PDB file of C-alpha atoms in Angstrom:
ATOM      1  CA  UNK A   1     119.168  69.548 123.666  1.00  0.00           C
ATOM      2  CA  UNK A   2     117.939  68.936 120.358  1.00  0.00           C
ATOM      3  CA  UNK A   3     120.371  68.593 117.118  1.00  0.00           C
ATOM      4  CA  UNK A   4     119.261  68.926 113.497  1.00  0.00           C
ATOM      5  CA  UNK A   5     115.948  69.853 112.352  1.00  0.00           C
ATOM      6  CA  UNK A   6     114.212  69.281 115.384  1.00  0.00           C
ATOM      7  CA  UNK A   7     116.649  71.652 116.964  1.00  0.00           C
ATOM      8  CA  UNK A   8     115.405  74.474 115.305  1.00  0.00           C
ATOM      9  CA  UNK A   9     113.077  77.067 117.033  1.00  0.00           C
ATOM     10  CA  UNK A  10     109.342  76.421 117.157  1.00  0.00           C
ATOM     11  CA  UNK A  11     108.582  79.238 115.175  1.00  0.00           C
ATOM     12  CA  UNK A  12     110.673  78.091 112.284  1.00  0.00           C
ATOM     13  CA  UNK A  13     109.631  74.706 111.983  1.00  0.00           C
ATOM     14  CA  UNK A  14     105.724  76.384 111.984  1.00  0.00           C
ATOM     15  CA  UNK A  15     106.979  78.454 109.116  1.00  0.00           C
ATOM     16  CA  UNK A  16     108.028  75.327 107.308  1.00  0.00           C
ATOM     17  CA  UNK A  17     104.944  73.049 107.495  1.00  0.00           C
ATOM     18  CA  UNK A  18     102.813  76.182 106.643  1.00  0.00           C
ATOM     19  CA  UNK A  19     105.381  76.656 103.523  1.00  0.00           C
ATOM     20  CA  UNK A  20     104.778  72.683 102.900  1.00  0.00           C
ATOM     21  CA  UNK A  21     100.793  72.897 103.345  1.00  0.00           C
ATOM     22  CA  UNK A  22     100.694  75.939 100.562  1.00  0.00           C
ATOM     23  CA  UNK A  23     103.020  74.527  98.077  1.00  0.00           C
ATOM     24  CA  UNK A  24     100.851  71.237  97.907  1.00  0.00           C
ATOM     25  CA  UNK A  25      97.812  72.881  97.635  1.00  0.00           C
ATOM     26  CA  UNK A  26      99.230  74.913  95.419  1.00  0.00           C
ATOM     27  CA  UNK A  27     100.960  72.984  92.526  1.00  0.00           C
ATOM     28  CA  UNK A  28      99.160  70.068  90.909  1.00  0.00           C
ATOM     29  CA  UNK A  29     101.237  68.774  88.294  1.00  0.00           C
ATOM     30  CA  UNK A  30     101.917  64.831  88.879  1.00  0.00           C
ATOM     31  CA  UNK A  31     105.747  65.685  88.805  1.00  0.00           C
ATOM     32  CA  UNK A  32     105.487  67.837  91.498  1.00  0.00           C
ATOM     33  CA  UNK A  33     102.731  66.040  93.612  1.00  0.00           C
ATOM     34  CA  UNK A  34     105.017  62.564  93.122  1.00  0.00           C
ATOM     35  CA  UNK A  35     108.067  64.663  93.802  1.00  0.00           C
ATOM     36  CA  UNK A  36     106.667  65.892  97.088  1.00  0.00           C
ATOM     37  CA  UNK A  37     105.182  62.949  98.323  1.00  0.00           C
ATOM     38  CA  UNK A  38     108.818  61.003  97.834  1.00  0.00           C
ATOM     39  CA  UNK A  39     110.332  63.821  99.472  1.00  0.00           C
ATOM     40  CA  UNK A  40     107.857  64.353 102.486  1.00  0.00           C
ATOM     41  CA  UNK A  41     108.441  60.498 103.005  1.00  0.00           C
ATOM     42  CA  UNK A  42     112.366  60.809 103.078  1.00  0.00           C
ATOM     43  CA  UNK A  43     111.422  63.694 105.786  1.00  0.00           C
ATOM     44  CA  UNK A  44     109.900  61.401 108.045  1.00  0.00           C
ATOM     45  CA  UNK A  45     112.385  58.667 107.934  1.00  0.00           C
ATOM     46  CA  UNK A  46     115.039  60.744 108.557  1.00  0.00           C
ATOM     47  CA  UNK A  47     112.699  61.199 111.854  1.00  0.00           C
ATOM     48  CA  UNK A  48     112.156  57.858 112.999  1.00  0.00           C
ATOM     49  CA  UNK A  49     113.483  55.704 110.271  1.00  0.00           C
ATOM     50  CA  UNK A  50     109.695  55.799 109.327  1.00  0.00           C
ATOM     51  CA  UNK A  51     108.360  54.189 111.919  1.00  0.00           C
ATOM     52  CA  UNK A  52     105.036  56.432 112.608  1.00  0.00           C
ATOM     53  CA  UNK A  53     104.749  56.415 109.153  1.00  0.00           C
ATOM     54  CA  UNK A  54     104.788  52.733 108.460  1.00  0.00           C
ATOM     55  CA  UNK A  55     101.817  52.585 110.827  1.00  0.00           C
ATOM     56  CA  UNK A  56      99.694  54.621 107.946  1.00  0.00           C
ATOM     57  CA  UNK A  57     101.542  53.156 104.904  1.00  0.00           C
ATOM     58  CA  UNK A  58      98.301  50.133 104.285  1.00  0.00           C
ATOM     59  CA  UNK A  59      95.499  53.088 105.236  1.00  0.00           C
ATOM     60  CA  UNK A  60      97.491  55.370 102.875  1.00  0.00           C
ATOM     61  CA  UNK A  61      97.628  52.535 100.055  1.00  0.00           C
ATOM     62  CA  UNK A  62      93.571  52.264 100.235  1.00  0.00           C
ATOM     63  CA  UNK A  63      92.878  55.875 100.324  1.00  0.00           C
ATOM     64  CA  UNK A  64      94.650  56.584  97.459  1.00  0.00           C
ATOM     65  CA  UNK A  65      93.235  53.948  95.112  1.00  0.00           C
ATOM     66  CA  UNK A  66      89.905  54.827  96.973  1.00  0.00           C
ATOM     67  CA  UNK A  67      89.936  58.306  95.640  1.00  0.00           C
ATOM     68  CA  UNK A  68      92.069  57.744  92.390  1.00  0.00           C
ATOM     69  CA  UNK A  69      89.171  55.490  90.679  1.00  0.00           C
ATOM     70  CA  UNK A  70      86.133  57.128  92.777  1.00  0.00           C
ATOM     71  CA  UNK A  71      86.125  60.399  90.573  1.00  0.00           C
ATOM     72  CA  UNK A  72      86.534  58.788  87.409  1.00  0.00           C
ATOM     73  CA  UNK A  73      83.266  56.491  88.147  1.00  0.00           C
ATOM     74  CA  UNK A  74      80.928  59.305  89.419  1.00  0.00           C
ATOM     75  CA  UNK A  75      82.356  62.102  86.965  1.00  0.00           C
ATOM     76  CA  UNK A  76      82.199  61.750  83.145  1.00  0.00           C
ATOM     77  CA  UNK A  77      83.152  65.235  82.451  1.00  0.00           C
ATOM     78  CA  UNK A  78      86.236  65.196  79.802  1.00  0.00           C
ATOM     79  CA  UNK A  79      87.019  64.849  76.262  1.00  0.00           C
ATOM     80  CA  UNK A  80      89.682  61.682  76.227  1.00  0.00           C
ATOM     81  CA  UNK A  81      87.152  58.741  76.962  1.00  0.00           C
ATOM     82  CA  UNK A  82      89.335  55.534  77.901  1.00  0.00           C
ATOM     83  CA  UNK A  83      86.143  52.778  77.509  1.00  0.00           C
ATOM     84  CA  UNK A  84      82.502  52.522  79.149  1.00  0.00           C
ATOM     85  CA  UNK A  85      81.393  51.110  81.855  1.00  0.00           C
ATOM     86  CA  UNK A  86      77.584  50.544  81.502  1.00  0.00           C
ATOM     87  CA  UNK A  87      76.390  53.532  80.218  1.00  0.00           C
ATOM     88  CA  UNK A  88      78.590  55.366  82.095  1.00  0.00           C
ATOM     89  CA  UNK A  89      81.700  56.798  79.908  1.00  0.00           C
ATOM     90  CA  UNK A  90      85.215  56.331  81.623  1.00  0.00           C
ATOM     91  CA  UNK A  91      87.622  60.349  80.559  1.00  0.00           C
ATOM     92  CA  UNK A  92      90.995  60.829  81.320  1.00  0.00           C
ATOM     93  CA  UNK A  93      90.819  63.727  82.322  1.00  0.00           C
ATOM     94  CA  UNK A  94      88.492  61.932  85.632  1.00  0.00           C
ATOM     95  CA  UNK A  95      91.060  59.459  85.820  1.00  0.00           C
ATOM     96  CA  UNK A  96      93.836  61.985  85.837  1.00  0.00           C
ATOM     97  CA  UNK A  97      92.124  64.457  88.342  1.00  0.00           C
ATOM     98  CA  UNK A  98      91.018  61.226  90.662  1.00  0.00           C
ATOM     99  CA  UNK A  99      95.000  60.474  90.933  1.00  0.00           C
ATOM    100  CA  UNK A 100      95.832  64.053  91.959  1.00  0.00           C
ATOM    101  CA  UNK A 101      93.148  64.753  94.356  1.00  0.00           C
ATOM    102  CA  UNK A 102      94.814  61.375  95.886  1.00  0.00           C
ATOM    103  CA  UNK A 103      98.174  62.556  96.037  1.00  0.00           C
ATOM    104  CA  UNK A 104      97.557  65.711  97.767  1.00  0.00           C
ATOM    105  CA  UNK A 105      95.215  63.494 100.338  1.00  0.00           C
ATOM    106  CA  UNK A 106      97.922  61.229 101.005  1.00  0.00           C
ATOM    107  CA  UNK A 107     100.792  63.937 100.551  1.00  0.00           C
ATOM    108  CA  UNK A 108      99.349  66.027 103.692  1.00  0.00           C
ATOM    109  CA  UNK A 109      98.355  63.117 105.645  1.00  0.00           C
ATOM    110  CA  UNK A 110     102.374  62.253 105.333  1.00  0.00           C
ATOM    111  CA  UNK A 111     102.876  65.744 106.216  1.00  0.00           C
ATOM    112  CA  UNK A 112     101.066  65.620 109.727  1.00  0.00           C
ATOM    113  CA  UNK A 113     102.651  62.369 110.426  1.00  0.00           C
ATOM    114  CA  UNK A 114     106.018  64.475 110.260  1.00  0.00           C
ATOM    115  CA  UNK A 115     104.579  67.181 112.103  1.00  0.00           C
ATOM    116  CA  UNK A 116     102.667  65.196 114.730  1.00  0.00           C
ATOM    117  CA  UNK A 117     106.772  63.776 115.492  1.00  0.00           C
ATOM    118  CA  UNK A 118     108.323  67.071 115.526  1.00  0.00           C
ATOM    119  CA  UNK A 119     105.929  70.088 116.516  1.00  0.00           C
ATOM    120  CA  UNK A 120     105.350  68.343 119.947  1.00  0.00           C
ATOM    121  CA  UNK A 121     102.745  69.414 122.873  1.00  0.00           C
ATOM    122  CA  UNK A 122     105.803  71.542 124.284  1.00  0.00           C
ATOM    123  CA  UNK A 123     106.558  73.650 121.191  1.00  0.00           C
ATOM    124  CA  UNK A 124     103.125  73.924 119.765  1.00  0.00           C
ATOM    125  CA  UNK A 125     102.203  75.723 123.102  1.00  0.00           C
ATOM    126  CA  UNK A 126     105.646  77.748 122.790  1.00  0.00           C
ATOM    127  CA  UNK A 127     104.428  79.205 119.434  1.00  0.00           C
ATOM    128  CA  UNK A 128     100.568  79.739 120.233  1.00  0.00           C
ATOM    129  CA  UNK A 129     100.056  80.102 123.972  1.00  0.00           C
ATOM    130  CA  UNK A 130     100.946  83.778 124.311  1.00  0.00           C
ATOM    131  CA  UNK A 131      98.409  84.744 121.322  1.00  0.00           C
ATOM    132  CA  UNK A 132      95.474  81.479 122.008  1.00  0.00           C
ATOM    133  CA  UNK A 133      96.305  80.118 124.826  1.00  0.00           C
ATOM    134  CA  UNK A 134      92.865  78.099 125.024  1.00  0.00           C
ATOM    135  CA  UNK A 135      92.234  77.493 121.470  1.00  0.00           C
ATOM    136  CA  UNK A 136      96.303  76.348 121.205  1.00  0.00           C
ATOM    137  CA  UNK A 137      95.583  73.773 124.283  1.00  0.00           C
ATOM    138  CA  UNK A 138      92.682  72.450 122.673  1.00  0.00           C
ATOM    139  CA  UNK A 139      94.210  71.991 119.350  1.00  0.00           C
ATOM    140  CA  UNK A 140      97.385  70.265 120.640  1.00  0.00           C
ATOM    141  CA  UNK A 141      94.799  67.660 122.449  1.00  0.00           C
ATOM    142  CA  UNK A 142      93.096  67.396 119.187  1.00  0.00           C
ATOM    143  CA  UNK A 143      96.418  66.269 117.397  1.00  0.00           C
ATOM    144  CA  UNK A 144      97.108  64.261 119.980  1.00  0.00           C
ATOM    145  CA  UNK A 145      93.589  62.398 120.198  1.00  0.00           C
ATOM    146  CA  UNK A 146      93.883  60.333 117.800  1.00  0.00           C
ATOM    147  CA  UNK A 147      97.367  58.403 118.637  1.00  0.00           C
ATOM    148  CA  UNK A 148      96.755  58.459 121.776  1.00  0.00           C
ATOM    149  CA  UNK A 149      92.931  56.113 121.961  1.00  0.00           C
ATOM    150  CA  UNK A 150      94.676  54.442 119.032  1.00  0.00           C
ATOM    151  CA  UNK A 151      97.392  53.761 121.685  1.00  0.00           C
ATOM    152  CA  UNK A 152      94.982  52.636 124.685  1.00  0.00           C
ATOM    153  CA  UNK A 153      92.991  50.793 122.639  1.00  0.00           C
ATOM    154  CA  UNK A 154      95.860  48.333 121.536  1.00  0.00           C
ATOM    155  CA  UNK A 155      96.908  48.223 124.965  1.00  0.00           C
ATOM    156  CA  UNK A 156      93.404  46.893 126.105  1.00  0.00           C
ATOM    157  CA  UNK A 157      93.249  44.833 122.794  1.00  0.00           C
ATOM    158  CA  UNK A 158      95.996  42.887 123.726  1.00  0.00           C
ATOM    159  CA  UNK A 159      94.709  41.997 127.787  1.00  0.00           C
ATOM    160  CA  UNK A 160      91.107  41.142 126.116  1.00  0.00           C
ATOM    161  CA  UNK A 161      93.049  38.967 123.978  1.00  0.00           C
ATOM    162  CA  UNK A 162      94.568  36.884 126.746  1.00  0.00           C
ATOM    163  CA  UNK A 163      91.308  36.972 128.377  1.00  0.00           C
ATOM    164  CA  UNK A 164      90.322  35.013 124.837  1.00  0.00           C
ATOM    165  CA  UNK A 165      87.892  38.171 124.132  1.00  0.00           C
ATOM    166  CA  UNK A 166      88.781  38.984 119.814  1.00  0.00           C
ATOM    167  CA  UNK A 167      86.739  40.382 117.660  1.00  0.00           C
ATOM    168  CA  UNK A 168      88.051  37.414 115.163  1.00  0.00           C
ATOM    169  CA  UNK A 169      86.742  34.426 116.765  1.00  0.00           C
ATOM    170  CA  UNK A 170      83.142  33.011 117.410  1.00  0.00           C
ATOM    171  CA  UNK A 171      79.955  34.323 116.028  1.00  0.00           C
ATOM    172  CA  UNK A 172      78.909  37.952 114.782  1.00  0.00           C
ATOM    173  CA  UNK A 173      77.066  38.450 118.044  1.00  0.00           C
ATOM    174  CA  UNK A 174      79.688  37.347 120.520  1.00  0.00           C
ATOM    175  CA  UNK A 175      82.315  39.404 117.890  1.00  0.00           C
ATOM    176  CA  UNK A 176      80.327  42.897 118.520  1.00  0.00           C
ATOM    177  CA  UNK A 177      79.496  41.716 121.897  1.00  0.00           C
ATOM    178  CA  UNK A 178      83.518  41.625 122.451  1.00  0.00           C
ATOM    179  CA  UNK A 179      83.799  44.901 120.037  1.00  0.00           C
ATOM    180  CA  UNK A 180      81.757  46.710 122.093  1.00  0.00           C
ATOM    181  CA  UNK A 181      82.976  45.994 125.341  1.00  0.00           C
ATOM    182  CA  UNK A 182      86.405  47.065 124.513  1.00  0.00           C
ATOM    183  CA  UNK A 183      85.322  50.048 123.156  1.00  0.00           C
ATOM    184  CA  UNK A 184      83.073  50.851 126.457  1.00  0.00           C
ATOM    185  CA  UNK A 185      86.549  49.917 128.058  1.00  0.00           C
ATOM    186  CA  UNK A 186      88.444  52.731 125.871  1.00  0.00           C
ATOM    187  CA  UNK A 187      85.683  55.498 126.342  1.00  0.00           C
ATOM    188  CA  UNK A 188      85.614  54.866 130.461  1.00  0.00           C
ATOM    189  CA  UNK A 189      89.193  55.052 130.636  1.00  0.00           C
ATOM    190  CA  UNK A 190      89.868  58.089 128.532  1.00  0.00           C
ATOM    191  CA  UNK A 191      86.695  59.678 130.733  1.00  0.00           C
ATOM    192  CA  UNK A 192      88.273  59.263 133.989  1.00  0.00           C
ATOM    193  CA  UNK A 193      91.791  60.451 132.540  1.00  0.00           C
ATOM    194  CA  UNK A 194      90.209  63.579 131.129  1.00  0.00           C
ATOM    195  CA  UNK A 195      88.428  64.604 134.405  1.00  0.00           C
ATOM    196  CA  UNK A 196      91.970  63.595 136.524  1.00  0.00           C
ATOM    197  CA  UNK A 197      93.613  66.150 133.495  1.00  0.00           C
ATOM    198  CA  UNK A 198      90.737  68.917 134.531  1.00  0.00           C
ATOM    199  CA  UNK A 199      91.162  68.396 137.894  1.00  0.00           C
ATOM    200  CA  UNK A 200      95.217  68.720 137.932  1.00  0.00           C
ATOM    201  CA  UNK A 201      94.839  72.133 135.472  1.00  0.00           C
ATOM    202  CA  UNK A 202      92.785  73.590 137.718  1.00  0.00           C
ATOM    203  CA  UNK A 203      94.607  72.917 141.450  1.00  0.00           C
ATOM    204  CA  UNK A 204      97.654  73.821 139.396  1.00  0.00           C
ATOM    205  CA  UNK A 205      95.958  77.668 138.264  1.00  0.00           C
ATOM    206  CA  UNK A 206      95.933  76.906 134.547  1.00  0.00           C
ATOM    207  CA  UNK A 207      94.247  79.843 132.578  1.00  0.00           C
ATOM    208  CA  UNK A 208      94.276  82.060 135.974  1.00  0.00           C
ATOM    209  CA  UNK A 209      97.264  84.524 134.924  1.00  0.00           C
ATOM    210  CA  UNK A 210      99.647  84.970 132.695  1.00  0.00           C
ATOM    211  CA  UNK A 211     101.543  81.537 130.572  1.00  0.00           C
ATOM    212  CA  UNK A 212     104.507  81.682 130.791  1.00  0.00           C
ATOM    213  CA  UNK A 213     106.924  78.177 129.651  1.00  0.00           C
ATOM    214  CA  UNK A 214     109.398  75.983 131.269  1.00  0.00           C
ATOM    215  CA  UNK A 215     111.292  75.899 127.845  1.00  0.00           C
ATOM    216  CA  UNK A 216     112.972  79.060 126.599  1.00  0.00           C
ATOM    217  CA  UNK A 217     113.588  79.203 123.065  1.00  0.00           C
ATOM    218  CA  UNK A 218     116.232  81.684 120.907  1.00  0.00           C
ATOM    219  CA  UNK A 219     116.021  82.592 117.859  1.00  0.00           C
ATOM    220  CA  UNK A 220     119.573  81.957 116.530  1.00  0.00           C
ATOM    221  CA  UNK A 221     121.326  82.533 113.237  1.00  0.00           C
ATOM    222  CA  UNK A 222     120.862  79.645 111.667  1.00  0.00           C
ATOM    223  CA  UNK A 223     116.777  80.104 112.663  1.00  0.00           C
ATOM    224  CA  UNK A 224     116.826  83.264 110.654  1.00  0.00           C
ATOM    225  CA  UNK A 225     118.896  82.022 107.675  1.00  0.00           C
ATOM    226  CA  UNK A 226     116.437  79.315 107.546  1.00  0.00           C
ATOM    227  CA  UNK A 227     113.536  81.213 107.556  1.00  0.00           C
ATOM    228  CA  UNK A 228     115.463  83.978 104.920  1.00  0.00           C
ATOM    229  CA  UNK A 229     116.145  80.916 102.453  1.00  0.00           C
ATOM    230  CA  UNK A 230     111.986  79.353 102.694  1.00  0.00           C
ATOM    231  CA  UNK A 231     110.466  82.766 101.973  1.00  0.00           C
ATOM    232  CA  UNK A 232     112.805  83.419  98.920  1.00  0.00           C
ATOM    233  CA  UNK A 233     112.008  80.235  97.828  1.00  0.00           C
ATOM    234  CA  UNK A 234     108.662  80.054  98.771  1.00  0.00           C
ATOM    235  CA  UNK A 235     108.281  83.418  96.511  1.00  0.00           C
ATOM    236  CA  UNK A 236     110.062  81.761  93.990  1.00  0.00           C
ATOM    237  CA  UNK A 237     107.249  79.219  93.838  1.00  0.00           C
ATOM    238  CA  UNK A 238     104.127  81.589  94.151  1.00  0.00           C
ATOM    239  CA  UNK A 239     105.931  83.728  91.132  1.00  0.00           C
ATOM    240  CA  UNK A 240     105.445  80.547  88.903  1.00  0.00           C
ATOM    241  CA  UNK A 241     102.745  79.618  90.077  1.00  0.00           C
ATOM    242  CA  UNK A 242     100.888  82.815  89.103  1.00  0.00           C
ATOM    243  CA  UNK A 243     102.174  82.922  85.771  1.00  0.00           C
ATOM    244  CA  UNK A 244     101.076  79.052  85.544  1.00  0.00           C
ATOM    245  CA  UNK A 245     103.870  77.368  86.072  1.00  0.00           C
ATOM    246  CA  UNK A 246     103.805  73.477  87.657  1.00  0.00           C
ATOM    247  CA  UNK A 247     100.541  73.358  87.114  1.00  0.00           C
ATOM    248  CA  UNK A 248      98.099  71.372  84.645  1.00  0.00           C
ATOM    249  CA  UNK A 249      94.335  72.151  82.929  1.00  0.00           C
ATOM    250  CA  UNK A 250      91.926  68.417  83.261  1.00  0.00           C
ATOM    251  CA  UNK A 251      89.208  70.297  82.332  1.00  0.00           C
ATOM    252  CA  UNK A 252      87.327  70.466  80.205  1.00  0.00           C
ATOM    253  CA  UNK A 253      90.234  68.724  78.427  1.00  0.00           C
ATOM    254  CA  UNK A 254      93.704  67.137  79.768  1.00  0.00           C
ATOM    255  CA  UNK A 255      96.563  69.946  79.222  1.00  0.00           C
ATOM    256  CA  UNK A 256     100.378  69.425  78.102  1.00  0.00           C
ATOM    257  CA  UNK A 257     102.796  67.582  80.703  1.00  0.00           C
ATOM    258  CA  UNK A 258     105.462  69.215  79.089  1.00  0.00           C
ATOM    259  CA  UNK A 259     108.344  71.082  81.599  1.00  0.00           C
ATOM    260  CA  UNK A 260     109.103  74.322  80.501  1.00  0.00           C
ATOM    261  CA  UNK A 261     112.522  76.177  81.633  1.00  0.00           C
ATOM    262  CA  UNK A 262     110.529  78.274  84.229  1.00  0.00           C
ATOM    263  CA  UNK A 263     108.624  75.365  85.485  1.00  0.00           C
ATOM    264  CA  UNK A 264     112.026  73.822  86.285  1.00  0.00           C
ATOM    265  CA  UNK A 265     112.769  77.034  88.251  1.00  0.00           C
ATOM    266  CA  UNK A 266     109.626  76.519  90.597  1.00  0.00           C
ATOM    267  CA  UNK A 267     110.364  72.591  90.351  1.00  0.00           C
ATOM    268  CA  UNK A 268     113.854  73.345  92.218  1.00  0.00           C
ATOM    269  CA  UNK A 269     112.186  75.870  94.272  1.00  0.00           C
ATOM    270  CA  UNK A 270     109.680  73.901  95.800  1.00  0.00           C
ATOM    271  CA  UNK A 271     111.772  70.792  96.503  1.00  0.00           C
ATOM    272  CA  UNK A 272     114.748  72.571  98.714  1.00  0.00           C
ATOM    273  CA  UNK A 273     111.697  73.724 100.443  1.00  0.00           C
ATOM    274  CA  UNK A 274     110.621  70.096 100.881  1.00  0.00           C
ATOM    275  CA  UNK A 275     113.481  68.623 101.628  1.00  0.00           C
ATOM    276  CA  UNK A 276     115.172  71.583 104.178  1.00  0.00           C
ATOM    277  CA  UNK A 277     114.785  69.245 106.724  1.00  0.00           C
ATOM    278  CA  UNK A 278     116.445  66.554 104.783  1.00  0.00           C
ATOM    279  CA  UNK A 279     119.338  69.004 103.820  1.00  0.00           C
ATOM    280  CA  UNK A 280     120.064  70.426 107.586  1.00  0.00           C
ATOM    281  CA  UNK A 281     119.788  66.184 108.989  1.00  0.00           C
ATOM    282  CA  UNK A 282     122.402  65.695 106.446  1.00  0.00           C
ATOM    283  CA  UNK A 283     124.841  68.593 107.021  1.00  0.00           C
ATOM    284  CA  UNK A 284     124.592  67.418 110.712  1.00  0.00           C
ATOM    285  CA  UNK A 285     125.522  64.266 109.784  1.00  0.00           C
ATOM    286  CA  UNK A 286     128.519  65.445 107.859  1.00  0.00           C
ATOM    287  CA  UNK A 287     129.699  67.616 110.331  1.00  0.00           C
ATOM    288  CA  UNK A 288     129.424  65.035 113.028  1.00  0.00           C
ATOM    289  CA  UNK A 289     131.758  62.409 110.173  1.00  0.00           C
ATOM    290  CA  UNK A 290     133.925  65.571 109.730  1.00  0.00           C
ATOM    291  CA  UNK A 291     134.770  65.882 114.048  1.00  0.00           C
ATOM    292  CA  UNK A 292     135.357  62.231 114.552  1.00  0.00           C
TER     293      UNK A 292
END
């Protein structure tokens, strides 16, 4: 039995990443894109105290100063020149749209790190299997590819290592040499695992009739006065965002930062929609306090 927001129903916590995934792509003003990203990472700590996400926080760093000063090298379109480089004139308005490309990278990224914890194999399958069964089962190994060679291949990192095999000690040949063994090592073993998978599915009838689950999941009040509250807000957002709101022109020349009363509507709107999850962990937590 599940408490807090991972005790909601499958279908609801769907309906909130989907709400999450719009609203960034959606709204591109750096207070909202900051906003977000400090929210989404207060999501996934009150998962795992962060821990998944700690394993991303260095790759995350990179990317986003990868992509913040790419754009403004390769693009010279704007009006606000900051200094040249070469020949090559340095705008703003790059710089500006290089840094908000990178937070929506690195905002979704966070986002799948929280949904990779909390929309497991189990629930994924609850939600899609009765409409995809195949194309559900195949994206739920998908999601799960990645962790999971990441996984082995620490595991046989680590024996190699007492073995004295790195890929940090002796020359560049005996490095790949040691590189490529491991990774001949990671491909065997997830081989032989996939065709002892295929082999189980099949002796067990997978795909032959109807799927059916061995976890049954009600929709219960609080799953529909969750889902009431994220589409009012969520059409709270979309309303400001087609009359402009929480949004900002780069080109062909930066716009105005400035918050305007209905962009602190939408503001509001689309952070309770960030931070439910935040919100229903903490009214757990004060309810649990309140009974002791």
């Amino acid at each position: 039995m599940e408490n807090g927001f991972r005790g909601l129903h499958p279908f609801v916590l769907l309906v909130y990443y989907i709400f999450s995934a719009i609203l960034i792509m959606l709204f591109n003003h750096p207070a909202f894109l900051v906003t977000m990203l400090v929210l989404f990472i207060g999501v996934n700590v009150t998962h795992d105290r962060g821990k998944a996400l700690k394993a991303w926080a260095v790759p995350l760093i990179i990317m986003g100063l990868v992509f913040s000063l790419m754009n403004p090298l390769f693009v010279s379109r704007g009006t606000h020149i900051l200094f040249y480089l070469g020949h090559r004139q340095i705008t703003l308005e790059a710089l500006m749209y290089g840094i908000v490309m990178a937070f929506m990278l690195v905002t979704v990224i966070v986002l799948f790190v929280s949904f990779n914890l909390i929309l497991n194999g189990a629930k994924f399958l609850y939600v899609f299997s009765k409409i995809v069964p195949r194309t559900a089962f195949l994206m739920m190994l998908t999601i799960r590819f990645v962790p999971l060679l990441k996984g082995r291949f620490d595991e046989i990192l680590a024996v190699q290592r007492i073995r004295g095999m790195t890929m940090t000690d002796g020359s560049i040949r005996q490095r790949a040499r040691n590189g490529m063994n491991m990774i001949q090592t990671l491909l065997t073993w997830s081989l032989e695992e996939a065709i002892q998978t295929a082999d189980s599915m099949q002796a067990r009838g997978y795909g032959l009739g109807k799927k059916s689950s061995y976890i049954l999941y009600r929709m219960q009040k609080r799953d529909w006065w969750t889902i009431g509250v994220l589409v009012f807000l969520l059409g709270v957002a979309i309303f400001g965002y087609a009359y402009g709101y929480g949004q900002i022109v780069i080109y062909p020349e930066l716009g105005t930062l400035q918050f305007y009363p209905l962009d602190w509507v939408t503001y509001i709107a689309v952070s309770v929609i960030i931070a439910w999850p935040i919100v229903i962990e903490g009214a757990e937590r004060l309810r649990w306090t309140f009974y002791k």
